[in-house]
mmCIF file of C-alpha atoms in Angstrom:
data_model
loop_
_atom_site.group_PDB
_atom_site.id
_atom_site.type_symbol
_atom_site.label_atom_id
_atom_site.label_comp_id
_atom_site.label_asym_id
_atom_site.label_seq_id
_atom_site.Cartn_x
_atom_site.Cartn_y
_atom_site.Cartn_z
ATOM 1 C CA MET T 1 162.501 8.078 19.521
ATOM 2 C CA HIS T 2 165.495 7.093 22.069
ATOM 3 C CA LEU T 3 162.406 6.248 24.425
ATOM 4 C CA THR T 4 160.671 4.428 22.075
ATOM 5 C CA SER T 5 162.969 2.205 21.126
ATOM 6 C CA ALA T 6 164.475 1.794 24.659
ATOM 7 C CA ARG T 7 161.100 0.720 25.578
ATOM 8 C CA ARG T 8 160.300 -1.196 22.297
ATOM 9 C CA THR T 9 163.936 -3.017 23.527
ATOM 10 C CA LEU T 10 162.533 -3.808 26.853
ATOM 11 C CA VAL T 11 159.081 -5.369 25.373
ATOM 12 C CA VAL T 12 160.950 -7.523 22.791
ATOM 13 C CA THR T 13 163.294 -8.666 25.743
ATOM 14 C CA ALA T 14 160.467 -9.198 28.192
ATOM 15 C CA ALA T 15 158.934 -11.358 25.546
ATOM 16 C CA LEU T 16 161.535 -13.099 24.476
ATOM 17 C CA GLY T 17 162.099 -14.328 28.057
ATOM 18 C CA LEU T 18 159.096 -15.125 28.569
ATOM 19 C CA ALA T 19 158.722 -17.230 25.371
ATOM 20 C CA LEU T 20 161.931 -18.976 27.047
ATOM 21 C CA ALA T 21 160.563 -19.435 30.505
ATOM 22 C CA SER T 22 157.859 -20.701 29.527
ATOM 23 C CA ALA T 23 159.185 -23.208 26.473
ATOM 24 C CA PRO T 24 158.763 -26.932 27.311
ATOM 25 C CA ALA T 25 162.324 -28.466 28.416
ATOM 26 C CA VAL T 26 164.082 -30.735 26.186
ATOM 27 C CA ALA T 27 163.916 -34.390 26.667
ATOM 28 C CA GLN T 28 166.766 -36.163 28.364
ATOM 29 C CA PRO T 29 167.307 -39.625 27.701
ATOM 30 C CA GLN T 30 166.292 -41.241 30.736
ATOM 31 C CA ALA T 31 167.325 -44.653 31.838
ATOM 32 C CA THR T 32 164.319 -47.678 30.999
ATOM 33 C CA ALA T 33 163.793 -49.513 34.366
ATOM 34 C CA SER T 34 164.482 -53.648 33.485
ATOM 35 C CA THR T 35 161.056 -54.516 32.513
ATOM 36 C CA ASN T 36 162.660 -58.562 32.547
ATOM 37 C CA ALA T 37 163.462 -58.666 36.111
ATOM 38 C CA PRO T 38 162.730 -61.588 37.546
ATOM 39 C CA VAL T 39 159.258 -62.768 38.546
ATOM 40 C CA GLU T 40 157.545 -65.555 41.083
ATOM 41 C CA VAL T 41 154.868 -66.800 39.366
ATOM 42 C CA SER T 42 152.747 -70.521 40.553
ATOM 43 C CA LEU T 43 153.631 -72.985 37.215
ATOM 44 C CA THR T 44 151.435 -76.326 36.890
ATOM 45 C CA VAL T 45 151.597 -79.164 34.081
ATOM 46 C CA LYS T 46 148.389 -81.553 33.726
ATOM 47 C CA GLY T 47 148.959 -84.630 31.581
ATOM 48 C CA PRO T 48 146.481 -86.671 30.078
ATOM 49 C CA ASP T 49 147.143 -88.993 33.675
ATOM 50 C CA GLY T 50 147.385 -85.807 36.244
ATOM 51 C CA ARG T 51 149.696 -83.414 37.118
ATOM 52 C CA LEU T 52 153.225 -83.820 36.242
ATOM 53 C CA PHE T 53 154.183 -80.452 38.063
ATOM 54 C CA LYS T 54 152.905 -77.872 40.404
ATOM 55 C CA GLY T 55 155.660 -75.455 42.071
ATOM 56 C CA LYS T 56 156.723 -71.639 42.582
ATOM 57 C CA ILE T 57 159.176 -70.822 40.128
ATOM 58 C CA LYS T 58 161.305 -67.259 39.614
ATOM 59 C CA THR T 59 161.776 -66.754 36.068
ATOM 60 C CA LYS T 60 162.464 -63.947 33.462
ATOM 61 C CA GLY T 61 162.923 -63.957 29.692
ATOM 62 C CA HIS T 62 165.726 -65.722 28.057
ATOM 63 C CA ASP T 63 166.895 -67.625 25.740
ATOM 64 C CA VAL T 64 165.683 -71.276 25.372
ATOM 65 C CA THR T 65 167.410 -74.504 24.183
ATOM 66 C CA THR T 66 165.073 -77.413 23.291
ATOM 67 C CA ALA T 67 166.481 -80.941 21.557
ATOM 68 C CA THR T 68 163.931 -79.927 18.279
ATOM 69 C CA GLY T 69 164.051 -76.747 18.334
ATOM 70 C CA GLY T 70 167.451 -75.752 18.635
ATOM 71 C CA THR T 71 168.025 -72.553 20.733
ATOM 72 C CA HIS T 72 166.050 -69.146 20.829
ATOM 73 C CA ARG T 73 165.482 -65.761 22.433
ATOM 74 C CA CYS T 74 161.896 -66.945 24.645
ATOM 75 C CA ASP T 75 161.424 -63.021 26.712
ATOM 76 C CA GLY T 76 158.713 -61.846 25.095
ATOM 77 C CA THR T 77 160.168 -59.406 22.367
ATOM 78 C CA ASN T 78 159.468 -62.713 20.133
ATOM 79 C CA GLY T 79 157.210 -61.713 16.616
ATOM 80 C CA GLY T 80 157.214 -57.726 18.099
ATOM 81 C CA ALA T 81 154.627 -58.651 20.859
ATOM 82 C CA ASN T 82 156.758 -56.724 23.397
ATOM 83 C CA PRO T 83 159.201 -53.736 22.975
ATOM 84 C CA SER T 84 161.692 -54.827 25.203
ATOM 85 C CA ALA T 85 162.417 -58.426 26.979
ATOM 86 C CA VAL T 86 159.793 -59.622 30.327
ATOM 87 C CA PRO T 87 159.221 -62.703 31.503
ATOM 88 C CA THR T 88 156.866 -65.331 29.538
ATOM 89 C CA PRO T 89 155.503 -68.720 30.627
ATOM 90 C CA THR T 90 157.710 -71.066 28.211
ATOM 91 C CA ALA T 91 160.978 -69.699 30.002
ATOM 92 C CA ALA T 92 158.925 -70.221 33.002
ATOM 93 C CA LEU T 93 158.659 -74.064 31.879
ATOM 94 C CA ASP T 94 162.710 -73.913 31.076
ATOM 95 C CA ASP T 95 163.252 -72.704 34.214
ATOM 96 C CA ALA T 96 161.114 -75.062 36.169
ATOM 97 C CA ALA T 97 162.493 -78.015 34.057
ATOM 98 C CA ARG T 98 166.178 -77.432 34.713
ATOM 99 C CA LYS T 99 165.564 -76.665 38.168
ATOM 100 C CA ARG T 100 163.400 -79.455 38.728
ATOM 101 C CA HIS T 101 165.113 -81.979 36.886
ATOM 102 C CA PHE T 102 163.093 -82.776 34.166
ATOM 103 C CA THR T 103 162.783 -82.607 30.154
ATOM 104 C CA TRP T 104 160.345 -81.076 27.792
ATOM 105 C CA ASP T 105 161.305 -80.544 24.040
ATOM 106 C CA GLY T 106 159.352 -77.926 21.383
ATOM 107 C CA THR T 107 159.536 -76.920 17.786
ATOM 108 C CA TRP T 108 160.542 -73.781 16.705
ATOM 109 C CA TYR T 109 158.660 -71.817 13.994
ATOM 110 C CA ALA T 110 160.630 -69.046 12.539
ATOM 111 C CA SER T 111 157.514 -68.167 11.183
ATOM 112 C CA PHE T 112 155.766 -67.434 14.291
ATOM 113 C CA ASP T 113 158.865 -66.497 16.180
ATOM 114 C CA ASP T 114 157.900 -69.078 18.993
ATOM 115 C CA PHE T 115 158.200 -72.400 20.118
ATOM 116 C CA SER T 116 155.374 -75.371 20.085
ATOM 117 C CA VAL T 117 155.615 -77.199 23.076
ATOM 118 C CA ASP T 118 155.398 -81.009 22.048
ATOM 119 C CA THR T 119 156.617 -82.721 25.094
ATOM 120 C CA ILE T 120 156.513 -82.133 28.601
ATOM 121 C CA LYS T 121 158.785 -84.934 31.189
ATOM 122 C CA ASN T 122 157.618 -87.512 27.726
ATOM 123 C CA VAL T 123 153.979 -86.550 27.639
ATOM 124 C CA SER T 124 153.842 -85.802 24.166
ATOM 125 C CA GLY T 125 150.385 -84.778 22.072
ATOM 126 C CA GLY T 126 151.494 -87.616 19.425
ATOM 127 C CA GLY T 127 149.312 -86.001 17.418
ATOM 128 C CA VAL T 128 145.732 -86.571 19.274
ATOM 129 C CA ALA T 129 146.620 -83.282 21.733
ATOM 130 C CA TYR T 130 148.664 -80.295 22.439
ATOM 131 C CA TRP T 131 149.825 -78.025 24.866
ATOM 132 C CA ASN T 132 147.664 -75.593 26.286
ATOM 133 C CA ILE T 133 149.067 -72.533 27.545
ATOM 134 C CA ALA T 134 147.286 -70.568 30.229
ATOM 135 C CA VAL T 135 147.828 -67.964 32.385
ATOM 136 C CA ASN T 136 145.468 -66.995 35.618
ATOM 137 C CA GLY T 137 142.896 -69.615 34.028
ATOM 138 C CA THR T 138 142.364 -67.775 30.359
ATOM 139 C CA SER T 139 144.095 -69.605 27.247
ATOM 140 C CA ILE T 140 147.390 -66.948 25.717
ATOM 141 C CA PRO T 141 146.358 -65.382 22.728
ATOM 142 C CA VAL T 142 149.856 -65.101 21.362
ATOM 143 C CA GLY T 143 152.731 -67.580 21.538
ATOM 144 C CA GLY T 144 154.656 -68.674 25.118
ATOM 145 C CA CYS T 145 157.466 -67.027 23.940
ATOM 146 C CA GLN T 146 155.661 -63.319 23.698
ATOM 147 C CA PHE T 147 153.034 -62.991 26.559
ATOM 148 C CA LYS T 148 154.298 -61.188 29.165
ATOM 149 C CA LEU T 149 153.817 -62.632 33.076
ATOM 150 C CA SER T 150 153.916 -60.441 36.061
ATOM 151 C CA ALA T 151 154.404 -61.376 39.719
ATOM 152 C CA GLY T 152 152.104 -63.751 41.292
ATOM 153 C CA ASP T 153 150.726 -65.096 37.828
ATOM 154 C CA LYS T 154 149.279 -68.595 37.419
ATOM 155 C CA VAL T 155 150.756 -70.494 34.205
ATOM 156 C CA ALA T 156 149.354 -73.748 33.622
ATOM 157 C CA PHE T 157 150.387 -75.878 30.423
ATOM 158 C CA THR T 158 147.807 -78.935 30.271
ATOM 159 C CA TRP T 159 147.346 -81.710 27.888
ATOM 160 C CA THR T 160 144.461 -80.417 25.797
ATOM 161 C CA ALA T 161 143.129 -83.273 23.792
ATOM 162 C CA PHE T 162 141.613 -82.034 19.976
#
């Protein structure tokens, strides 16, 4: 009986050891790489009479302040579009305006958690047009503070008649 008990202890110990060895490791929290690292994009602004701005701009998501809309975040987390801050088209426009000394204005819509760009370089839609935002030639499906930009993207704000 002593031999059976010893054998049973050995089998149980081996089985437990095997189970523990094959169990998945407990997940340890890992530092998440920042998704809001600055990226360089090409920005073009086209008004009704031609190009108003063209240049490369380094940008990342940040708070944006306009005369009409006030100060709000514009970092891709708007409307729950992205889980963490990212570079966005409207943030790129804001960075270009500050660095290249031109103005823009936009209305803040809390229901959309985003700005509507109303005026760039004193050119407004005036009820007959709007500023369309496109990335790599395609109009974006969300607001300019919600769309994630990547390095090398081509961002265009184009005055577009209704």
